[in-house]
Short mmCIF file of C-alpha atoms and ligand atoms in Angstrom, two decimals:
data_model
loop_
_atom_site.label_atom_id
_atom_site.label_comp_id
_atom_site.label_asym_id
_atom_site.label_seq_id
_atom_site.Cartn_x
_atom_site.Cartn_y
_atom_site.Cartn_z
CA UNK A 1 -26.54 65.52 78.31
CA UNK A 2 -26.54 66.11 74.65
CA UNK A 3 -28.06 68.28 72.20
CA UNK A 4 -28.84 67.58 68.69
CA UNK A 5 -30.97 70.39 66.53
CA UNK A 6 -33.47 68.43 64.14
CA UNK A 7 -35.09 71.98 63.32
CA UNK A 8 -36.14 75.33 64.12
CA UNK A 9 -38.47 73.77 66.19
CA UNK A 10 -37.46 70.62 67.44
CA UNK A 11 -34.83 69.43 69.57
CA UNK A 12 -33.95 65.77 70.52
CA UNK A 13 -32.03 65.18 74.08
CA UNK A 14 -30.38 62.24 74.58
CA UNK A 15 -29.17 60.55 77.79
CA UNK A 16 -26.36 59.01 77.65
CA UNK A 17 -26.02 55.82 80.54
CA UNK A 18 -22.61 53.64 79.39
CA UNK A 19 -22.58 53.10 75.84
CA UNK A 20 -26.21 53.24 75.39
CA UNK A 21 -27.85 56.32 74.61
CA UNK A 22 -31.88 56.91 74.97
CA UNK A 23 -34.11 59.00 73.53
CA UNK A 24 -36.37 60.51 76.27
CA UNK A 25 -38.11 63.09 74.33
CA UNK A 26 -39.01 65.69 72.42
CA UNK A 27 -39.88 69.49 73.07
CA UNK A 28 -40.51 72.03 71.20
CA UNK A 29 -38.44 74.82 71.10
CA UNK A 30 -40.99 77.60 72.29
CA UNK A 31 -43.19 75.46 74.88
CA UNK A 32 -40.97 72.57 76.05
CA UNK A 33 -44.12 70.69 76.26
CA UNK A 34 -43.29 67.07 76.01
CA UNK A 35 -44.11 65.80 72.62
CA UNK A 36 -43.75 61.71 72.64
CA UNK A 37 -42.01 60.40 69.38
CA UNK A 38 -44.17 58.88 67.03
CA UNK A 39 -44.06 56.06 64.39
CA UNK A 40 -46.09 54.66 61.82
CA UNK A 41 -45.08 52.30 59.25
CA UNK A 42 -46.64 49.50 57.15
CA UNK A 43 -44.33 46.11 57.13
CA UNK A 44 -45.38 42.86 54.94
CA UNK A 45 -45.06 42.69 51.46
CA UNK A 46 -46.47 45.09 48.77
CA UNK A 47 -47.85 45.17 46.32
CA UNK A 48 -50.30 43.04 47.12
CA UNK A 49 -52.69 41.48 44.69
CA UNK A 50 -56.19 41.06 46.77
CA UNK A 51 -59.74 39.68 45.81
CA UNK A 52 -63.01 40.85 46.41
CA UNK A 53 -64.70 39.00 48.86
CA UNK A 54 -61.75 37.73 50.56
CA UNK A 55 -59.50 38.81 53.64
CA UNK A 56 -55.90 39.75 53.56
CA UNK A 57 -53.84 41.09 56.68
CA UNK A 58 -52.22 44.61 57.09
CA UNK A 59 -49.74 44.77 59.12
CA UNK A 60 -47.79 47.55 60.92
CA UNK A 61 -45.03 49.28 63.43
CA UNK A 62 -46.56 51.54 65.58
CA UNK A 63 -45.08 54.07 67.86
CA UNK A 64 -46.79 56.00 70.72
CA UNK A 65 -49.85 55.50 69.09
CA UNK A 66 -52.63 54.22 70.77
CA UNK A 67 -55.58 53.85 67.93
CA UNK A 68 -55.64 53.91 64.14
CA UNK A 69 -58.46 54.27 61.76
CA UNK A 70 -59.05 52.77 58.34
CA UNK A 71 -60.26 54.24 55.36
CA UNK A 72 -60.56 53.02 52.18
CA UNK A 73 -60.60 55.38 49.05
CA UNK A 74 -63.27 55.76 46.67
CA UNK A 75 -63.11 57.59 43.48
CA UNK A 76 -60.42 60.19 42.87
CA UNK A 77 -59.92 61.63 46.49
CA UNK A 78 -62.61 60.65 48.25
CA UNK A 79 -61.45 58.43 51.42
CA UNK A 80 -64.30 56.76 53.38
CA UNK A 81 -63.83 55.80 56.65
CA UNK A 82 -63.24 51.66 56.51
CA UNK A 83 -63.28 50.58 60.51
CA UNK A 84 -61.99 52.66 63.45
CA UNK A 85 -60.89 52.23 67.25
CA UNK A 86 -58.01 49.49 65.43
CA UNK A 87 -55.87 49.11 68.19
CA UNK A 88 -52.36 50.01 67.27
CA UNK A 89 -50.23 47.90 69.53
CA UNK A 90 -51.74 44.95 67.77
CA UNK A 91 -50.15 45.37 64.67
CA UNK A 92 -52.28 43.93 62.34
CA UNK A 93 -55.52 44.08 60.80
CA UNK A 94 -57.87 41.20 58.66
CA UNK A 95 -59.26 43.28 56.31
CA UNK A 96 -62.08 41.84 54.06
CA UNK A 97 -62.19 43.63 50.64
CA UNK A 98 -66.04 44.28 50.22
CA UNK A 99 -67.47 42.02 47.45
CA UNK A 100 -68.32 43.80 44.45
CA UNK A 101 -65.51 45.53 44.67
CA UNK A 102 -65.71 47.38 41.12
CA UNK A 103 -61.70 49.28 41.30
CA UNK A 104 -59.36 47.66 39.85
CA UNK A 105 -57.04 49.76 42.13
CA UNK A 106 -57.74 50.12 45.87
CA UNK A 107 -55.86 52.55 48.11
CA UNK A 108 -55.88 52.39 51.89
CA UNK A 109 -54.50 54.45 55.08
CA UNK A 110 -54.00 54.09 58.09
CA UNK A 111 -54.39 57.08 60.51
CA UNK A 112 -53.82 57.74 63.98
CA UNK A 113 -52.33 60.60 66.24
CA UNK A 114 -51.83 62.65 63.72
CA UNK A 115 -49.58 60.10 61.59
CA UNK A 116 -50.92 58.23 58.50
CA UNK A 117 -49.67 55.87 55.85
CA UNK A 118 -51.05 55.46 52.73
CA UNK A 119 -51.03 52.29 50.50
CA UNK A 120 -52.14 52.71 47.44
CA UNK A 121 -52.88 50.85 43.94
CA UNK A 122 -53.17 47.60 45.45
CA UNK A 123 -53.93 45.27 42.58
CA UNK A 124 -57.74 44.30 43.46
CA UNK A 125 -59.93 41.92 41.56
CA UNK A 126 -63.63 41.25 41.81
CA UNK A 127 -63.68 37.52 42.11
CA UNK A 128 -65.64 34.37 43.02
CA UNK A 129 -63.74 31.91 45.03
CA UNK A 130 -64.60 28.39 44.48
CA UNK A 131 -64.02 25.04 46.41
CA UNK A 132 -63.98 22.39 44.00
CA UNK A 133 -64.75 19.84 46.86
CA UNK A 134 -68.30 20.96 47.06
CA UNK A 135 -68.54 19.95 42.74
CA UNK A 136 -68.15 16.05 42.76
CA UNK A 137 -68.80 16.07 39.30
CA UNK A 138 -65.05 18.35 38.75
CA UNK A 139 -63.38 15.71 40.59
CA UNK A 140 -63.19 14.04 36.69
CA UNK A 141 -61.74 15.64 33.91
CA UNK A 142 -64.42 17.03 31.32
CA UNK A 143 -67.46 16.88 34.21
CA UNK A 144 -69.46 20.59 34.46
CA UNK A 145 -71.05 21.35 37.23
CA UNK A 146 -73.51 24.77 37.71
CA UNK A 147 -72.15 27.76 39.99
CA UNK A 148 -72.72 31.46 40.88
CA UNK A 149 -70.88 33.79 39.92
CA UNK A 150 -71.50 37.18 40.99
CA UNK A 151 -74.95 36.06 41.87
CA UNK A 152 -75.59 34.62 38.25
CA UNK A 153 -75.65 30.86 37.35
CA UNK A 154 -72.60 30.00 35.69
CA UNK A 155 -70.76 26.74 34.47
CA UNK A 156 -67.57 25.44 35.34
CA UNK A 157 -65.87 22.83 33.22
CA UNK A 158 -62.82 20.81 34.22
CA UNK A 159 -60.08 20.92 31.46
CA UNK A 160 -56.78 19.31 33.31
CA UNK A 161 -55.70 18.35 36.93
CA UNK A 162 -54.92 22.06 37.66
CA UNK A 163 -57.40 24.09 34.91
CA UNK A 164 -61.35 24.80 34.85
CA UNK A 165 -62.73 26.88 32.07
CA UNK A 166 -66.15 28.55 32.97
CA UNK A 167 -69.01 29.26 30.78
CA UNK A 168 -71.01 32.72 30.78
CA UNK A 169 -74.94 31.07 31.47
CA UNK A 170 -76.52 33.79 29.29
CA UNK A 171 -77.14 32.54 25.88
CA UNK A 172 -75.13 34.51 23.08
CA UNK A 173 -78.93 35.03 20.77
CA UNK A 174 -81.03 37.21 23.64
CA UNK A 175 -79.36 36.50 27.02
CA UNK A 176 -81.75 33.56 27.92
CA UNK A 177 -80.17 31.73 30.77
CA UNK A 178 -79.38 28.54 29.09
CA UNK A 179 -78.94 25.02 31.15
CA UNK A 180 -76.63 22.03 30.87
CA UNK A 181 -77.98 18.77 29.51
CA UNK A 182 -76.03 16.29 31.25
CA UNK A 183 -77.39 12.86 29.69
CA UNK A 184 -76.93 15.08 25.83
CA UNK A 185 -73.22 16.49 27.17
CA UNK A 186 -74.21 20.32 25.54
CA UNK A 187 -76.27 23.38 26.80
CA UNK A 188 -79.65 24.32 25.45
CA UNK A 189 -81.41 27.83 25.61
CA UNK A 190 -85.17 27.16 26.21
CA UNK A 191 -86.19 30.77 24.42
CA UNK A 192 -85.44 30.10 20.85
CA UNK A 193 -83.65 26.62 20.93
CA UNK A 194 -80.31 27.46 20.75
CA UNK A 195 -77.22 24.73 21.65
CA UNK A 196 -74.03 24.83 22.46
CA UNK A 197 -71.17 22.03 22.46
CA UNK A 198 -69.35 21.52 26.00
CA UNK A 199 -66.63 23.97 24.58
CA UNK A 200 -69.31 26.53 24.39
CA UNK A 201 -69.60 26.40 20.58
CA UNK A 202 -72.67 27.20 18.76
CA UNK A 203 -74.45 23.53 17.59
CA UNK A 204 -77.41 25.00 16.32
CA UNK A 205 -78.53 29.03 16.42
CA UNK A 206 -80.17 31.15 16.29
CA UNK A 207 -77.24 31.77 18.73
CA UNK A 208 -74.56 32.54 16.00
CA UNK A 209 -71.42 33.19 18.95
CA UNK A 210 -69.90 31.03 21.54
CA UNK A 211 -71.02 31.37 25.11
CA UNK A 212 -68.66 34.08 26.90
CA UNK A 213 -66.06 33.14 29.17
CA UNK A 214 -64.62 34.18 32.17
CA UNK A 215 -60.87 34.25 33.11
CA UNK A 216 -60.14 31.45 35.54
CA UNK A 217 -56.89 30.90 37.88
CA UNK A 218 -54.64 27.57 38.18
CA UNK A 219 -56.27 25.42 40.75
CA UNK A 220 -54.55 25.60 44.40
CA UNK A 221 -55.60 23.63 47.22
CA UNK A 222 -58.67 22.09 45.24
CA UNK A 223 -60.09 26.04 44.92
CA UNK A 224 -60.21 28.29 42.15
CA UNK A 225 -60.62 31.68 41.68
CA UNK A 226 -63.12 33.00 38.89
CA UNK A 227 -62.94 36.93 37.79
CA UNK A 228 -65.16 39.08 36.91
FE1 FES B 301 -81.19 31.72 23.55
FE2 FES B 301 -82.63 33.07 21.86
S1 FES B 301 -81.99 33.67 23.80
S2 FES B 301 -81.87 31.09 21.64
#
């Protein structure tokens, strides 16, 4: 039997059997009450750029754990208990990011028996994911087609193969929502008669700005993700 000291406290004894040594616990120095080894660790890749809305997987080692609890961290240092009772021999968890998500930064942990890991400053973006399938009239280059985004009517316009752009649906004069004129090819406000070109330029004010736009990704897989 061998002895190894780890610290004032702790004391590892190892069995050895042949060439292979085991680990068969832990005591403390003043109780010898067996103290199981344990291990928590994250494993996938980070950092991980997530979406509001949408699912993505943590995954982890775990040790002589039994259960771990989430919790998700709002503001400064204020970490709000996600989802416990995870059960830690699984090793993963589908976590859906809450929609609305306003940080650009999210920070996780994972805690359980006394161990935790953090993750923090994920790269988190509120966004609206959209399947282009459901929009016959993107299946052609320069069709627009009405969505919600974030709850708000919207307008996607196909530009290429693999790019949308997507019009703001508040007119630029007062915020009127505006609507597209398919059998015209522009957008009209209804409030004070202002137009817009399918490129969201002003045809006729008052509106005197372009409709707004908002950042869109490459198409993949026929979907496209729209941030806000
Ligand atoms: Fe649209 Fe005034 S709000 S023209």
């Amino acid at each position: 039997m061998l002895s190894y000291k780890l610290n004032r406290r702790q004391y590892i004894k190892l069995g050895v059997s042949g060439i292979t040594a085991t680990i068969l616990s832990a005591c403390t120095k003043d109780t010898g009450a067996l103290l199981l080894q344990k291990h928590l660790s994250l494993t996938g890749n980070y950092p991980m750029k997530v979406y509001s809305g949408e699912s993505y997987r943590l995954t982890w080692e775990a040790k002589n754990i039994l259960w771990l609890s989430l919790y998700l961290k709002h503001g400064i240092n204020d970490w709000q208990l996600f989802s416990s009772d995870i059960e830690a021999a699984i090793g993963s968890y589908d976590f859906l990011l809450p929609s609305k998500f306003t940080s650009t930064s999210l920070s996780l942990k994972l805690v359980g028996d006394g161990k935790e890991v953090k993750l923090t400053n994920l790269f988190a973006q509120n966004a609206e994911k959209i399947n282009l399938n459901n929009y016959p009239d993107l299946n052609t280059i320069g069709g627009i087609a009405a969505i919600q985004i974030n709850q708000e009517t919207a307008f996607l316009k196909r530009t290429t193969i693999n790019t949308v752009v997507c019009f703001n649906g508040a007119c630029t004069h007062a915020g009127c929502p505006i609507s597209y004129l398919k059998s015209q090819n522009k957008f009209n406000c209804p409030c004070h008669g202002s137009q817009f070109d399918i490129n969201g330029d002003v045809l006729q004010g008052p509106a005197s700005s372009a409709l707004t736009q908002y950042t869109c990704e490459e198409i993949m897989d026929n979907n496209v993700r729209i941030l806000f």
